mmCIF file of C-alpha atoms and ligand atoms in Angstrom:
data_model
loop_
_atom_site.group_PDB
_atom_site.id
_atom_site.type_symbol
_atom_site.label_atom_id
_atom_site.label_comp_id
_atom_site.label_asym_id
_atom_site.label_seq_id
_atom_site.Cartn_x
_atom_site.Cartn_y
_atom_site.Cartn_z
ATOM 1 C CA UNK A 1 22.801 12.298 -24.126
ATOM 2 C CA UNK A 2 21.404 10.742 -21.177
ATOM 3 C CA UNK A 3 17.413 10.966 -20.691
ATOM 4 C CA UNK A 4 15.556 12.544 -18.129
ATOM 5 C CA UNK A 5 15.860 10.631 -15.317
ATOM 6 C CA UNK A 6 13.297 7.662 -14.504
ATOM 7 C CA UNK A 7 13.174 4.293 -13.561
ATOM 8 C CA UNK A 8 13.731 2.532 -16.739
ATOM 9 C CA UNK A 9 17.725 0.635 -17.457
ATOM 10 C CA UNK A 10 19.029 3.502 -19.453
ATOM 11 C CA UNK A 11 17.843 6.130 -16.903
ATOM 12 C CA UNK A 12 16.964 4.595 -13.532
ATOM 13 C CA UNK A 13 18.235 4.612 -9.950
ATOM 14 C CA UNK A 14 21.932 2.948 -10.743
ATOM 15 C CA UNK A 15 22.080 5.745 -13.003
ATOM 16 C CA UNK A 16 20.643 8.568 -11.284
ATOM 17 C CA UNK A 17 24.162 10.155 -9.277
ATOM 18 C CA UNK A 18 25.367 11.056 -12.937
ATOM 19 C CA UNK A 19 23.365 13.994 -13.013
ATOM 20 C CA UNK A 20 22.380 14.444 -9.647
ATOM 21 C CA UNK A 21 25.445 13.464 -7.291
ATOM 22 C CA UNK A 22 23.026 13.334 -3.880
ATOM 23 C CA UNK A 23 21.819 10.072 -4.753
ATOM 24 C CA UNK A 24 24.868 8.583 -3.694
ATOM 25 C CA UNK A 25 24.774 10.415 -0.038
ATOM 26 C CA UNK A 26 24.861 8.863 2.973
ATOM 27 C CA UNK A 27 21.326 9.846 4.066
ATOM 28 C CA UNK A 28 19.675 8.570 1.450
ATOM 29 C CA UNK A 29 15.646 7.172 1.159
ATOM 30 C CA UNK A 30 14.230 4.560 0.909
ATOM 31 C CA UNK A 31 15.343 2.208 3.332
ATOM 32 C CA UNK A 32 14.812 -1.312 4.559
ATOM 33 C CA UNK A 33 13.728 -1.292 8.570
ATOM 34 C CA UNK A 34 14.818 -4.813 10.385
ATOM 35 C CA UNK A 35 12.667 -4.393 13.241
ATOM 36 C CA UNK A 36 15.466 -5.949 15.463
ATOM 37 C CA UNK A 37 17.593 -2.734 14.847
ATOM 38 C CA UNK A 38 15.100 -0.602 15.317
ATOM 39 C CA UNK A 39 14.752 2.011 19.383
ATOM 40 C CA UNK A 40 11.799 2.465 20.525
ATOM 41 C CA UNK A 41 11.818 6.028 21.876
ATOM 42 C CA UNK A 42 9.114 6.731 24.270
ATOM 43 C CA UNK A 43 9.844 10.667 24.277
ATOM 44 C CA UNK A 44 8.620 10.314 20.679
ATOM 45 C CA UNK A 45 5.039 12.651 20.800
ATOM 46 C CA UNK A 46 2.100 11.932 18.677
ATOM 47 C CA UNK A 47 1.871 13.487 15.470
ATOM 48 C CA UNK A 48 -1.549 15.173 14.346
ATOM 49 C CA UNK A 49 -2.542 16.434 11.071
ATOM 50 C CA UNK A 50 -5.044 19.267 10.488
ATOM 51 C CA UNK A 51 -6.154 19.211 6.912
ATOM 52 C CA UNK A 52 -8.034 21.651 5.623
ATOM 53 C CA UNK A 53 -10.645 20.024 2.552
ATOM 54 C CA UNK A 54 -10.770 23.235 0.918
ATOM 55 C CA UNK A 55 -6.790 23.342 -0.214
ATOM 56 C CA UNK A 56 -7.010 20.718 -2.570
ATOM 57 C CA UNK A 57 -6.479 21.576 -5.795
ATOM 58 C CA UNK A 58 -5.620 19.509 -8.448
ATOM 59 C CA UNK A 59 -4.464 15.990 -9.648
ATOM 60 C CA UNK A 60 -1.979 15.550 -12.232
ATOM 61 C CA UNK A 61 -0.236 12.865 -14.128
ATOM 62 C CA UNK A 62 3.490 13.932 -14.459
ATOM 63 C CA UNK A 63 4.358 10.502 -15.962
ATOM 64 C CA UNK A 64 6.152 9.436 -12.909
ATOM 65 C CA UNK A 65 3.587 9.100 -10.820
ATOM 66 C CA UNK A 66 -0.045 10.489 -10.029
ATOM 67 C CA UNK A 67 0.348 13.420 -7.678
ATOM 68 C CA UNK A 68 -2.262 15.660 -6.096
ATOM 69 C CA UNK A 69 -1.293 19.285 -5.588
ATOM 70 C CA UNK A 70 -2.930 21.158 -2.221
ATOM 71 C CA UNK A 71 -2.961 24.950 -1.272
ATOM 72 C CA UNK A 72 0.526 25.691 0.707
ATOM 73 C CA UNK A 73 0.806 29.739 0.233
ATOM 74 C CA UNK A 74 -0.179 29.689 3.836
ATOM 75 C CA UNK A 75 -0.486 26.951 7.265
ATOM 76 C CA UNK A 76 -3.281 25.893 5.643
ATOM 77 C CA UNK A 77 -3.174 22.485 5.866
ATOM 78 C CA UNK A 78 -0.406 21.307 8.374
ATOM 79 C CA UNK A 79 1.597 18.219 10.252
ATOM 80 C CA UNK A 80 2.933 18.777 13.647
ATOM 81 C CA UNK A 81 3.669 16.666 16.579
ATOM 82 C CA UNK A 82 5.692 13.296 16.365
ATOM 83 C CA UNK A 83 9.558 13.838 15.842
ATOM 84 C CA UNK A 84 8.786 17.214 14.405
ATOM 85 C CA UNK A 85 9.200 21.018 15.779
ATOM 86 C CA UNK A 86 6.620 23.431 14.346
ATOM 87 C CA UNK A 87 3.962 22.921 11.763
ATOM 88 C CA UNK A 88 4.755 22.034 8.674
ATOM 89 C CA UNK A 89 2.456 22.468 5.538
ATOM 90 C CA UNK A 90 1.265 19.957 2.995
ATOM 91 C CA UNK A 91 2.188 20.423 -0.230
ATOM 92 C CA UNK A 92 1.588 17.009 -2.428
ATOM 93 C CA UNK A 93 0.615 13.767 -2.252
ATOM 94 C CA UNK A 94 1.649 10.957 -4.261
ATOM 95 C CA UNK A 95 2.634 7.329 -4.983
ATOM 96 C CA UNK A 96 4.673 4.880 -6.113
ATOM 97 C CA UNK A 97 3.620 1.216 -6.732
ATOM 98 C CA UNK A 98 4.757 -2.358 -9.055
ATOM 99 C CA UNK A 99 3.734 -3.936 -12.229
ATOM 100 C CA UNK A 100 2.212 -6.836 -9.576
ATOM 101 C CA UNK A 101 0.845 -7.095 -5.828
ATOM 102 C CA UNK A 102 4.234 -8.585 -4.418
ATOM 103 C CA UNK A 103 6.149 -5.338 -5.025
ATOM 104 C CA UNK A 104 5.980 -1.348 -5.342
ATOM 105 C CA UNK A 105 6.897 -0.038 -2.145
ATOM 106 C CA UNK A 106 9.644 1.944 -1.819
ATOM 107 C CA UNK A 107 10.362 1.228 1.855
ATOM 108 C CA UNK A 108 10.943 -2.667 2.958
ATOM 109 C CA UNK A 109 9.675 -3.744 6.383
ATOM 110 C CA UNK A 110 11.406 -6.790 8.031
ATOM 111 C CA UNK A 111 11.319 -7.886 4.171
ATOM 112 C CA UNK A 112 8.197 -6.880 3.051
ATOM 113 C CA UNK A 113 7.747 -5.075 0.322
ATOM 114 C CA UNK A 114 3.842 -3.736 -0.158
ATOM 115 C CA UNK A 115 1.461 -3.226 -3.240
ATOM 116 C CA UNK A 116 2.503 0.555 -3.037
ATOM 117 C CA UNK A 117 3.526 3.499 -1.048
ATOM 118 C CA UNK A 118 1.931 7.264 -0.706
ATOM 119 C CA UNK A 119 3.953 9.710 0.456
ATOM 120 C CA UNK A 120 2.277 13.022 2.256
ATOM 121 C CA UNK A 121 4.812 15.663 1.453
ATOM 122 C CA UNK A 122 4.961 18.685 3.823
ATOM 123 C CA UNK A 123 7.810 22.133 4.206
ATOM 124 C CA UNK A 124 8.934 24.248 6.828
ATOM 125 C CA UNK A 125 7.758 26.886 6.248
ATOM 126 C CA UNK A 126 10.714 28.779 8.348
ATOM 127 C CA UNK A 127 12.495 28.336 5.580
ATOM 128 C CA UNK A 128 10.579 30.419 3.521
ATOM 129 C CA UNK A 129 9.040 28.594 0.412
ATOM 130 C CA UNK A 130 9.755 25.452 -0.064
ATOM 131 C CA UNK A 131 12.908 25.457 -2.846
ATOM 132 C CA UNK A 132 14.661 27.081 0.590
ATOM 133 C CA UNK A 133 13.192 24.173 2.678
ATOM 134 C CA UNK A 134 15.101 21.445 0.320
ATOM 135 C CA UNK A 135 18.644 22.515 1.597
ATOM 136 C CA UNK A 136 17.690 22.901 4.918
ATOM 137 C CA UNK A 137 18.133 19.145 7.306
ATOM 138 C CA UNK A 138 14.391 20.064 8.812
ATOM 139 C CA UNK A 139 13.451 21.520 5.875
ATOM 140 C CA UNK A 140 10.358 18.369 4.952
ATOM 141 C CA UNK A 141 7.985 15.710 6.646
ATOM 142 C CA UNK A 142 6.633 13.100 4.207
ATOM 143 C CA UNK A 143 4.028 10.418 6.043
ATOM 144 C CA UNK A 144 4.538 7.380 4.543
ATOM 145 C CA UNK A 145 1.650 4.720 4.096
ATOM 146 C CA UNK A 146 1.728 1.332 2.927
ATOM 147 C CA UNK A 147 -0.802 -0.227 0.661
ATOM 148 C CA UNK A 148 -1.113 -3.823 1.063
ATOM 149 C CA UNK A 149 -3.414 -5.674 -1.263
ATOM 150 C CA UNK A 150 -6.602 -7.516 0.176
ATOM 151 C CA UNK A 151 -10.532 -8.177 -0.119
ATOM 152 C CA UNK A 152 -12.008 -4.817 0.983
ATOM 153 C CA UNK A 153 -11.349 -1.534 -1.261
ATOM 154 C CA UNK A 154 -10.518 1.927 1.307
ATOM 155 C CA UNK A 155 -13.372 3.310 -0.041
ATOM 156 C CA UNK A 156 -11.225 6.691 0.937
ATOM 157 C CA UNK A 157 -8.943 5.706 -1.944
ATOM 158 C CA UNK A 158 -11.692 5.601 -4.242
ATOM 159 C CA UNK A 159 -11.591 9.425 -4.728
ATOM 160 C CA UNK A 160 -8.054 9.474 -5.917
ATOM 161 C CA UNK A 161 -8.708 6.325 -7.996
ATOM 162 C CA UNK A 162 -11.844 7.522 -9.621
ATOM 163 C CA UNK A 163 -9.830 10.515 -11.270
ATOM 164 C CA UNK A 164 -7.291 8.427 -12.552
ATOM 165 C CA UNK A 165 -9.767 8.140 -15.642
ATOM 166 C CA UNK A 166 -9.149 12.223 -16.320
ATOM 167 C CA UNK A 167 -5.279 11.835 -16.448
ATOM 168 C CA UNK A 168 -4.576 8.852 -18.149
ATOM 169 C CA UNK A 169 -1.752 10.213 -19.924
ATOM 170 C CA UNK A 170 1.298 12.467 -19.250
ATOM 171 C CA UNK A 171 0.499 15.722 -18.932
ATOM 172 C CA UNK A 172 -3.412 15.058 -18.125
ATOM 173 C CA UNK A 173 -3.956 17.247 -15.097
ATOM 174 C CA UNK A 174 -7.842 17.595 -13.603
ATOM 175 C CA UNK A 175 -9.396 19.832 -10.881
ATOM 176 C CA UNK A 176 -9.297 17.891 -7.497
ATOM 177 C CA UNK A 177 -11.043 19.873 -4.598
ATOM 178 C CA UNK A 178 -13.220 19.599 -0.931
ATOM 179 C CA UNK A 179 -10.601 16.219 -0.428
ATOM 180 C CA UNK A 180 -9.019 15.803 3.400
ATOM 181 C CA UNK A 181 -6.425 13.142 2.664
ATOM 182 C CA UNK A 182 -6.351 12.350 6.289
ATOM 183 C CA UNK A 183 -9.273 10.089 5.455
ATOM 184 C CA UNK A 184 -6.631 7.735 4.377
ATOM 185 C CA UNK A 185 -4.321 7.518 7.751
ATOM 186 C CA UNK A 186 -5.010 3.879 9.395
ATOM 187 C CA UNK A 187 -6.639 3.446 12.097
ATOM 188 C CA UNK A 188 -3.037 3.150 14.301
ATOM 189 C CA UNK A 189 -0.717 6.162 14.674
ATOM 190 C CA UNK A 190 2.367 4.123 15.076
ATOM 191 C CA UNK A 191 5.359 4.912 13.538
ATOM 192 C CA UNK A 192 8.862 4.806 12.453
ATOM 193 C CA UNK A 193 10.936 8.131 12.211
ATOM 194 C CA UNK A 194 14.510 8.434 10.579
ATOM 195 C CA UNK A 195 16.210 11.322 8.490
ATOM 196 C CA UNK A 196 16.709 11.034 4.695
ATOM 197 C CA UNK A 197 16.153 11.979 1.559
ATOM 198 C CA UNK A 198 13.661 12.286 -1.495
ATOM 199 C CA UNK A 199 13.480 9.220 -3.479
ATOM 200 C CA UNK A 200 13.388 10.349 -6.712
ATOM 201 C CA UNK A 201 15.911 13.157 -7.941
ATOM 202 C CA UNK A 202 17.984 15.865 -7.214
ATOM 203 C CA UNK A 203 17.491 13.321 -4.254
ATOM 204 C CA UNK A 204 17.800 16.431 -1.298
ATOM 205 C CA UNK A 205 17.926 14.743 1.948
ATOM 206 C CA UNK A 206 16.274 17.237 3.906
ATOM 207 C CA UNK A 207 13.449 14.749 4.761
ATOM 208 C CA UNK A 208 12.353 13.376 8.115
ATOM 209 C CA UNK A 209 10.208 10.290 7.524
ATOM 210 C CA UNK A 210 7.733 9.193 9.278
ATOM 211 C CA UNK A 211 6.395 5.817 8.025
ATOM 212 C CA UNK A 212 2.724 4.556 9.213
ATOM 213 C CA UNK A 213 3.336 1.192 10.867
ATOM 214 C CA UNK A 214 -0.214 0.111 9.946
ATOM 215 C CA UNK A 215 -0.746 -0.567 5.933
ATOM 216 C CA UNK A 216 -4.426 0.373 4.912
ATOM 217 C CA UNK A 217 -6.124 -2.171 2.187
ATOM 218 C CA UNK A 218 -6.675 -1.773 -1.522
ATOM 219 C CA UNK A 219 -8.521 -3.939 -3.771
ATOM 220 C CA UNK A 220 -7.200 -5.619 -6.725
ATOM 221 C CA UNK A 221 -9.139 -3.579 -9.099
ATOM 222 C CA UNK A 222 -7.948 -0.532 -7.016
ATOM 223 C CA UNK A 223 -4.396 -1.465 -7.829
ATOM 224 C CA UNK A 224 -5.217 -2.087 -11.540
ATOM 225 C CA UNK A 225 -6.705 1.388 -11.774
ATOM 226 C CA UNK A 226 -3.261 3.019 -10.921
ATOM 227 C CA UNK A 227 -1.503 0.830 -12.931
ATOM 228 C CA UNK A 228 -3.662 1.854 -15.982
ATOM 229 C CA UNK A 229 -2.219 5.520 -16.322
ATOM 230 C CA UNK A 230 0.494 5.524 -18.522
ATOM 231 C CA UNK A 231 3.966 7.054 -18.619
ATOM 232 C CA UNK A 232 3.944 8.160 -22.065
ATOM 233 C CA UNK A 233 1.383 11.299 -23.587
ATOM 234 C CA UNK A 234 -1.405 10.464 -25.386
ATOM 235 C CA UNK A 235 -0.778 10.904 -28.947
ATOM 236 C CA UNK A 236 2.296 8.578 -28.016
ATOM 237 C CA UNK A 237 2.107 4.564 -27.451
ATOM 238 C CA UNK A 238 0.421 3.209 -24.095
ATOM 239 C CA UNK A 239 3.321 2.966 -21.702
ATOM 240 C CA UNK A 240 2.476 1.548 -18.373
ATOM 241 C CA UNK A 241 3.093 3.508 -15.259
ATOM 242 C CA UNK A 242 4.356 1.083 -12.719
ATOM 243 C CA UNK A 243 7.472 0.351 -10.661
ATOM 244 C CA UNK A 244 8.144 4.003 -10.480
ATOM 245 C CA UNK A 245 9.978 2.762 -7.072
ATOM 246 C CA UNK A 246 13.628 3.488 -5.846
ATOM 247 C CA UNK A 247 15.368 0.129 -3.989
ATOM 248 C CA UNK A 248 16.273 0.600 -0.326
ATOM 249 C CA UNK A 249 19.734 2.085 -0.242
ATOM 250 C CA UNK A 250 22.407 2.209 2.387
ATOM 251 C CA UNK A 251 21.859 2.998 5.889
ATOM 252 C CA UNK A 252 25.341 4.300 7.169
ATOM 253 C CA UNK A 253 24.599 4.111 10.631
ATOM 254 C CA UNK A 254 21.473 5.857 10.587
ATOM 255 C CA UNK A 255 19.265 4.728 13.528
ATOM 256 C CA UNK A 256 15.463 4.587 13.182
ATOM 257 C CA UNK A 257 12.881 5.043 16.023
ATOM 258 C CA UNK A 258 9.391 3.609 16.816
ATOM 259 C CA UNK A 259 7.130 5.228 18.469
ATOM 260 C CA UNK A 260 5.809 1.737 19.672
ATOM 261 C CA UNK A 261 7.005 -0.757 21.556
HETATM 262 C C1 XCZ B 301 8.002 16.357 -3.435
HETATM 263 C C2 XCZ B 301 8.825 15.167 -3.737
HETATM 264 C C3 XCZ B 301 9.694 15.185 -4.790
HETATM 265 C C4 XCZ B 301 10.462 14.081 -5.008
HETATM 266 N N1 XCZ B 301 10.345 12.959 -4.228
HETATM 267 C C5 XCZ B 301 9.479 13.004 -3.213
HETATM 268 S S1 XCZ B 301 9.369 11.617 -2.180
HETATM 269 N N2 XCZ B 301 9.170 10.340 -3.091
HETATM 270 O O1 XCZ B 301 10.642 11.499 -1.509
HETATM 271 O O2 XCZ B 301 8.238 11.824 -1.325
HETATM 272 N N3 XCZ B 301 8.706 14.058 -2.952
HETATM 273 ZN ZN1 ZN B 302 7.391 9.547 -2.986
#
């Protein structure tokens, strides 16, 4: 019988659509951006986030990635503006990243492919909760931000980082609380904006993307942290947790916008 899905060769991305036939859609995540093909659309607004400290609540290790959990049982902590209508709440954030600085991302700008990826996941909540807001074509907003490696740490990263210690292994989940991830947006609010899908499985593609243009920098030692939790539990053999990243897939005529020149 086939696994659970993951990202190793027996249960990975060519192998996902077996059990879950979306990932072989035609709006499908991630994707690479050639800047040449790419509209800049000026009626694009700014997108603001109000984050409220208070509705974080946990980090866990799920053994696919490391994933903080917020307080979404009301607009709590929301996304609005940009290519979006209404607020939408935040629900998770998480990451994916490689076994080495040259890869992890999931996205691939103009052929660049960063350190890692973290992915701000919010729902509509007009769709009621947010297993309703996964069939629905408006029914997410993830904010996408690269990582690119370099000399000085985001000390706003450390926070995250400095847990990683209390959920080592699979399973390992620790409280996580008074944290704004908006500390971690760049400094620019550019941004691309295209409709897809979640990256890992049932691969739903009720997403609308909007990717940060600007990376923000992590330290070596900051990457080696993440890649120190492991995939596997811990009365089970250390099993590193890195390229948990899907390859770009096809764009099918998609368009993406910029809301920069
Ligand atoms: C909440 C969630 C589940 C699966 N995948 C994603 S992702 N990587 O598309 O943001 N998010
Ligand atoms: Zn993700």
């Amino acid at each position: 019988a086939q696994s659970v899905w993951g990202y190793d060769s027996d249960n990975g991305p060519e192998r996902w659509h077996e059990n879950y036939p979306m990932a072989k859609g035609d709006k499908q995540s991630p994707i690479e951006i050639n800047s040449k093909d790419v509209r800049h659309d000026s009626s694009l607004a700014p997108w603001h986030a109000s984050y409220d400290p208070g509705a974080a609540k946990t980090i866990l290790n799920n053994g696919r990635t490391c994933r903080v959990v917020f307080d979404d049982s009301f607009d709590r902590s929301v996304l609005r503006g940009g290519p979006l209508t209404g607020a939408y709440r935040l629900r998770q954030l998480h990451l994916h990243w490689g076994s080495s600085d040259d890869h992890g991302s999931e996205h691939v700008i103009d052929g660049v492919k960063y350190a890692a990826e973290l992915h701000m996941v919010h729902w509509n909540p007009k769709h009621g909760n947010f297993a309703g807001a996964l069939k629905q074509p408006d029914g997410v907003a993830v904010v996408g931000i690269f990582l690119k490696v370099g000399k000085t740490p985001k000390p706003e990263m450390k926070r995250i980082l400095e847990e990683i210690d209390n959920i080592k292994t699979k399973g390992k989940e620790a409280p996580f609380q008074h944290f704004d991830p908006s500390i971690l947006f760049p400094k620019s609010r550019d941004y691309w904006t295209y409709h897809g899908s979640f990256t890992t499985p049932p691969c739903e593609e009720c997403i609308t993307w909007i990717l940060l243009r600007e990376p923000i920098e992590v330290s070596p030692d900051q990457m080696a942290k993440l890649r120190s939790l492991s995939k596997s539990g811990e009365n089970e053999a250390m099993n590193p947790l890195v390229d948990n990243w899907r390859p770009p897939q096809p764009v099918k005529g998609r368009v993406v916008r910029a809301s920069f020149k």
